Amino acid sequence: MKTIGKKSLSSAVYHLLWVLLPLGVLALLASSVWVGLELHDLFLEQTVVVFPVLAIVGLAWLSGICCCLLLWQLIGIFRRLREGNCFTPDNVPPLTRSAWCLWGIGVCFLGVCVALFCGAGMQVVFTFFLSLLGAAAFLLLGAGVRVLSELYRRAVEYKLENDLTI
Amino acid sequence: MIIVNLDVMMAKRKMSSGELAKRLGITPANLSILKNNHGKAIRFSTLDKLCRILNCTPGDLLEYREEEEGE
């Protein structure tokens, strides 16, 4: 299977990302309205559960922004892969930014864990551990992508040096 | 910094870039990189061929020059 270039796996992923990004942005915009209305109602109720719910909703929204930013970075990377430019320095900053986005999502998950623990204690133990698992996964993935971006940067340097060795 | 005096030797031997590139077995683009001091490194095999084709020593082709301030 062809992985890089036109009519390849990277090209298919590129098109898929272009479908996902507008959907993500639309979902984010639509949820903003919904979240705004829900928060307004919650404020009016003034119950003790308001703070954790506020935090969870806010963090979920923040992680949505991180996801959209991640998709945007991936579009840039896959566009260059589709064009056949693998080891170009332009791919390094988006990879680093992708790592930051993943860390952002991980931190949001951690925040959700804290909010769940503070708000509901061990009543939502399954959701709590699921969020904790999500946080660990995204933080680890972010670390992996950050290391990968550094490796990529070095690979680009080696390629440049190799290209200019006559 | 290391300066490649390839153009000087080529002029002395009255050899064109195209002919030298052909005899070296490299592309004219790569020869241009070497000639214009844009290269990062030179392989011993390339240096060996250059010396044989241009009938010179590595010292005739390479020169060390003190780097100027701000360069």
CSV table of C-alpha atoms in Angstrom, one decimal:
chain,number,residue,atom,x,y,z
A,1,MET,CA,0.0,0.0,0.0
A,2,LYS,CA,1.3,3.4,-0.9
A,3,THR,CA,1.6,5.6,2.2
A,4,ILE,CA,3.1,8.9,0.9
A,5,GLY,CA,2.1,10.9,-2.2
A,6,LYS,CA,-1.0,11.4,-4.2
A,7,LYS,CA,-3.6,8.6,-4.1
A,8,SER,CA,-2.0,7.2,-0.9
A,9,LEU,CA,-2.9,6.5,2.7
A,10,SER,CA,-1.7,10.0,3.7
A,11,SER,CA,-3.9,11.5,1.0
A,12,ALA,CA,-6.9,9.6,2.3
A,13,VAL,CA,-6.1,10.8,5.9
A,14,TYR,CA,-5.7,14.4,4.6
A,15,HIS,CA,-9.2,14.3,3.0
A,16,LEU,CA,-10.7,12.7,6.2
A,17,LEU,CA,-9.1,15.5,8.3
A,18,TRP,CA,-10.7,18.1,6.1
A,19,VAL,CA,-14.1,16.5,6.8
A,20,LEU,CA,-13.4,16.2,10.5
A,21,LEU,CA,-12.2,19.8,11.1
A,22,PRO,CA,-15.3,21.6,9.8
A,23,LEU,CA,-17.4,19.1,11.8
A,24,GLY,CA,-15.4,19.8,14.9
A,25,VAL,CA,-15.6,23.5,14.5
A,26,LEU,CA,-19.4,23.3,13.9
A,27,ALA,CA,-19.8,21.0,17.0
A,28,LEU,CA,-17.7,23.5,19.0
A,29,LEU,CA,-19.8,26.4,17.9
A,30,ALA,CA,-23.1,24.6,18.4
A,31,SER,CA,-22.0,23.3,21.8
A,32,SER,CA,-21.0,26.9,22.8
A,33,VAL,CA,-24.6,28.0,22.5
A,34,TRP,CA,-25.9,24.9,24.3
A,35,VAL,CA,-23.2,25.2,27.0
A,36,GLY,CA,-24.0,28.9,27.5
A,37,LEU,CA,-27.7,28.2,28.0
A,38,GLU,CA,-27.0,25.2,30.3
A,39,LEU,CA,-24.6,27.2,32.4
A,40,HIS,CA,-27.1,30.1,32.6
A,41,ASP,CA,-29.7,27.6,34.0
A,42,LEU,CA,-27.2,26.1,36.4
A,43,PHE,CA,-26.3,29.5,37.7
A,44,LEU,CA,-29.9,30.3,38.4
A,45,GLU,CA,-30.3,27.0,40.3
A,46,GLN,CA,-27.4,27.8,42.6
A,47,THR,CA,-26.9,24.2,43.7
A,48,VAL,CA,-23.8,22.7,45.2
A,49,VAL,CA,-23.1,20.6,42.1
A,50,VAL,CA,-22.7,23.8,40.0
A,51,PHE,CA,-19.0,24.2,40.3
A,52,PRO,CA,-17.9,20.7,39.2
A,53,VAL,CA,-20.5,20.7,36.4
A,54,LEU,CA,-19.2,24.1,35.3
A,55,ALA,CA,-15.6,22.8,35.4
A,56,ILE,CA,-16.4,19.6,33.5
A,57,VAL,CA,-18.4,21.5,30.8
A,58,GLY,CA,-15.7,24.2,30.5
A,59,LEU,CA,-12.9,21.6,30.3
A,60,ALA,CA,-14.7,19.6,27.7
A,61,TRP,CA,-15.1,22.7,25.7
A,62,LEU,CA,-11.4,23.5,26.1
A,63,SER,CA,-10.4,20.0,25.0
A,64,GLY,CA,-12.6,20.5,22.0
A,65,ILE,CA,-10.6,23.6,21.0
A,66,CYS,CA,-7.4,21.6,21.5
A,67,CYS,CA,-8.8,18.9,19.2
A,68,CYS,CA,-9.6,21.4,16.5
A,69,LEU,CA,-6.1,22.9,16.8
A,70,LEU,CA,-4.7,19.4,16.6
A,71,LEU,CA,-6.7,18.6,13.5
A,72,TRP,CA,-5.4,21.9,11.9
A,73,GLN,CA,-1.8,20.9,12.6
A,74,LEU,CA,-2.3,17.4,11.2
A,75,ILE,CA,-3.8,18.9,8.0
A,76,GLY,CA,-0.6,20.8,7.5
A,77,ILE,CA,1.5,17.8,8.0
A,78,PHE,CA,-0.5,15.5,5.9
A,79,ARG,CA,-0.8,18.1,3.1
A,80,ARG,CA,3.0,18.0,2.8
A,81,LEU,CA,3.1,14.2,3.0
A,82,ARG,CA,0.6,14.1,0.2
A,83,GLU,CA,2.8,16.4,-1.9
A,84,GLY,CA,5.7,14.0,-1.2
A,85,ASN,CA,7.6,16.4,1.1
A,86,CYS,CA,8.5,14.0,3.9
A,87,PHE,CA,11.6,15.4,5.5
A,88,THR,CA,11.0,19.1,5.3
A,89,PRO,CA,11.6,21.5,8.3
A,90,ASP,CA,8.1,22.8,7.9
A,91,ASN,CA,6.7,19.6,9.4
A,92,VAL,CA,8.6,20.0,12.7
A,93,PRO,CA,6.7,23.0,14.3
A,94,PRO,CA,3.2,21.4,13.6
A,95,LEU,CA,4.4,18.2,15.2
A,96,THR,CA,5.6,20.1,18.3
A,97,ARG,CA,2.3,22.1,18.4
A,98,SER,CA,0.4,18.7,18.1
A,99,ALA,CA,2.2,17.5,21.2
A,100,TRP,CA,1.1,20.6,23.1
A,101,CYS,CA,-2.5,20.1,21.9
A,102,LEU,CA,-2.4,16.5,23.1
A,103,TRP,CA,-1.0,17.7,26.5
A,104,GLY,CA,-3.8,20.2,26.6
A,105,ILE,CA,-6.4,17.5,26.1
A,106,GLY,CA,-4.7,15.4,28.8
A,107,VAL,CA,-4.7,18.3,31.3
A,108,CYS,CA,-8.4,18.8,30.6
A,109,PHE,CA,-9.1,15.2,31.3
A,110,LEU,CA,-7.1,15.5,34.5
A,111,GLY,CA,-9.2,18.5,35.4
A,112,VAL,CA,-12.4,16.5,34.7
A,113,CYS,CA,-11.1,13.8,37.1
A,114,VAL,CA,-10.5,16.4,39.9
A,115,ALA,CA,-13.9,18.0,39.3
A,116,LEU,CA,-15.6,14.6,39.3
A,117,PHE,CA,-13.8,13.6,42.6
A,118,CYS,CA,-14.7,17.0,44.2
A,119,GLY,CA,-18.3,17.0,43.0
A,120,ALA,CA,-19.5,13.5,43.2
A,121,GLY,CA,-16.8,11.6,45.2
A,122,MET,CA,-16.8,7.9,44.4
A,123,GLN,CA,-20.3,7.8,43.1
A,124,VAL,CA,-19.1,8.1,39.6
A,125,VAL,CA,-16.1,5.8,40.0
A,126,PHE,CA,-16.3,4.4,36.4
A,127,THR,CA,-16.4,7.8,34.8
A,128,PHE,CA,-13.6,8.9,37.1
A,129,PHE,CA,-11.3,6.1,36.1
A,130,LEU,CA,-12.3,6.5,32.5
A,131,SER,CA,-11.3,10.1,32.6
A,132,LEU,CA,-8.1,9.2,34.4
A,133,LEU,CA,-7.3,6.7,31.7
A,134,GLY,CA,-8.0,9.3,29.1
A,135,ALA,CA,-5.7,11.8,30.8
A,136,ALA,CA,-2.9,9.2,31.0
A,137,ALA,CA,-3.3,8.3,27.4
A,138,PHE,CA,-3.3,11.8,26.0
A,139,LEU,CA,-0.4,12.9,28.2
A,140,LEU,CA,1.6,9.9,27.2
A,141,LEU,CA,0.7,10.4,23.5
A,142,GLY,CA,1.7,14.1,23.8
A,143,ALA,CA,5.1,13.1,25.2
A,144,GLY,CA,5.5,10.5,22.4
A,145,VAL,CA,4.7,13.1,19.7
A,146,ARG,CA,7.0,15.6,21.3
A,147,VAL,CA,9.9,13.1,21.2
A,148,LEU,CA,8.9,12.2,17.6
A,149,SER,CA,9.0,15.9,16.6
A,150,GLU,CA,12.6,16.1,18.0
A,151,LEU,CA,13.5,13.0,16.1
A,152,TYR,CA,11.9,14.4,13.0
A,153,ARG,CA,13.9,17.7,13.4
A,154,ARG,CA,17.2,15.7,13.6
A,155,ALA,CA,16.2,13.6,10.6
A,156,VAL,CA,15.6,16.8,8.6
A,157,GLU,CA,19.0,18.0,9.7
A,158,TYR,CA,20.7,14.8,8.7
A,159,LYS,CA,18.9,14.8,5.3
A,160,LEU,CA,20.0,18.4,4.7
A,161,GLU,CA,23.6,17.5,5.5
A,162,ASN,CA,23.4,14.4,3.3
A,163,ASP,CA,21.9,16.4,0.5
A,164,LEU,CA,24.7,18.9,0.7
A,165,THR,CA,27.5,16.2,0.8
A,166,ILE,CA,28.8,15.9,-2.6
B,1,MET,CA,36.1,28.4,6.9
B,2,ILE,CA,37.0,26.0,4.1
B,3,ILE,CA,36.9,27.4,0.6
B,4,VAL,CA,36.6,25.2,-2.5
B,5,ASN,CA,38.7,26.6,-5.3
B,6,LEU,CA,37.2,24.4,-7.9
B,7,ASP,CA,36.4,27.2,-10.4
B,8,VAL,CA,40.1,28.3,-10.3
B,9,MET,CA,41.3,24.7,-11.1
B,10,MET,CA,38.6,24.3,-13.7
B,11,ALA,CA,39.8,27.5,-15.4
B,12,LYS,CA,43.4,26.4,-15.2
B,13,ARG,CA,42.5,23.1,-16.8
B,14,LYS,CA,40.1,24.7,-19.2
B,15,MET,CA,37.3,22.3,-18.3
B,16,SER,CA,33.6,23.2,-18.4
B,17,SER,CA,31.2,22.4,-15.5
B,18,GLY,CA,29.2,20.1,-17.7
B,19,GLU,CA,32.2,18.0,-18.7
B,20,LEU,CA,33.5,17.8,-15.1
B,21,ALA,CA,30.1,16.8,-13.8
B,22,LYS,CA,29.9,14.1,-16.4
B,23,ARG,CA,33.4,12.8,-15.6
B,24,LEU,CA,32.7,12.9,-11.9
B,25,GLY,CA,29.4,11.1,-12.2
B,26,ILE,CA,27.5,13.8,-10.4
B,27,THR,CA,24.7,16.2,-11.5
B,28,PRO,CA,25.6,19.7,-12.7
B,29,ALA,CA,23.4,21.0,-9.8
B,30,ASN,CA,25.6,19.2,-7.2
B,31,LEU,CA,28.7,20.4,-8.9
B,32,SER,CA,27.4,23.9,-8.7
B,33,ILE,CA,26.7,23.4,-4.9
B,34,LEU,CA,30.3,22.4,-4.5
B,35,LYS,CA,31.7,25.2,-6.7
B,36,ASN,CA,29.7,27.9,-5.0
B,37,ASN,CA,30.8,26.7,-1.5
B,38,HIS,CA,27.3,25.8,-0.5
B,39,GLY,CA,28.2,22.2,0.3
B,40,LYS,CA,28.3,20.9,3.8
B,41,ALA,CA,30.8,18.1,3.1
B,42,ILE,CA,32.8,16.4,0.4
B,43,ARG,CA,33.2,12.7,0.1
B,44,PHE,CA,36.8,11.3,-0.1
B,45,SER,CA,35.7,9.4,-3.2
B,46,THR,CA,34.6,12.7,-4.9
B,47,LEU,CA,37.8,14.5,-3.8
B,48,ASP,CA,39.8,11.6,-5.2
B,49,LYS,CA,38.0,11.7,-8.6
B,50,LEU,CA,38.4,15.5,-8.7
B,51,CYS,CA,42.2,15.3,-8.0
B,52,ARG,CA,42.5,12.6,-10.7
B,53,ILE,CA,40.5,14.5,-13.3
B,54,LEU,CA,42.0,17.9,-12.7
B,55,ASN,CA,45.5,16.5,-12.0
B,56,CYS,CA,45.9,18.3,-8.7
B,57,THR,CA,46.1,17.7,-5.0
B,58,PRO,CA,43.4,18.3,-2.3
B,59,GLY,CA,45.5,21.4,-1.2
B,60,ASP,CA,44.9,22.9,-4.7
B,61,LEU,CA,41.2,22.5,-4.3
B,62,LEU,CA,40.6,23.3,-0.7
B,63,GLU,CA,41.8,26.4,1.2
B,64,TYR,CA,41.3,27.5,4.8
B,65,ARG,CA,40.4,31.1,5.4
B,66,GLU,CA,39.9,32.9,8.7
B,67,GLU,CA,36.2,33.7,9.2
B,68,GLU,CA,35.4,37.4,9.1
B,69,GLU,CA,33.3,39.0,11.9
B,70,GLY,CA,29.6,38.6,11.5
B,71,GLU,CA,29.9,35.9,8.8
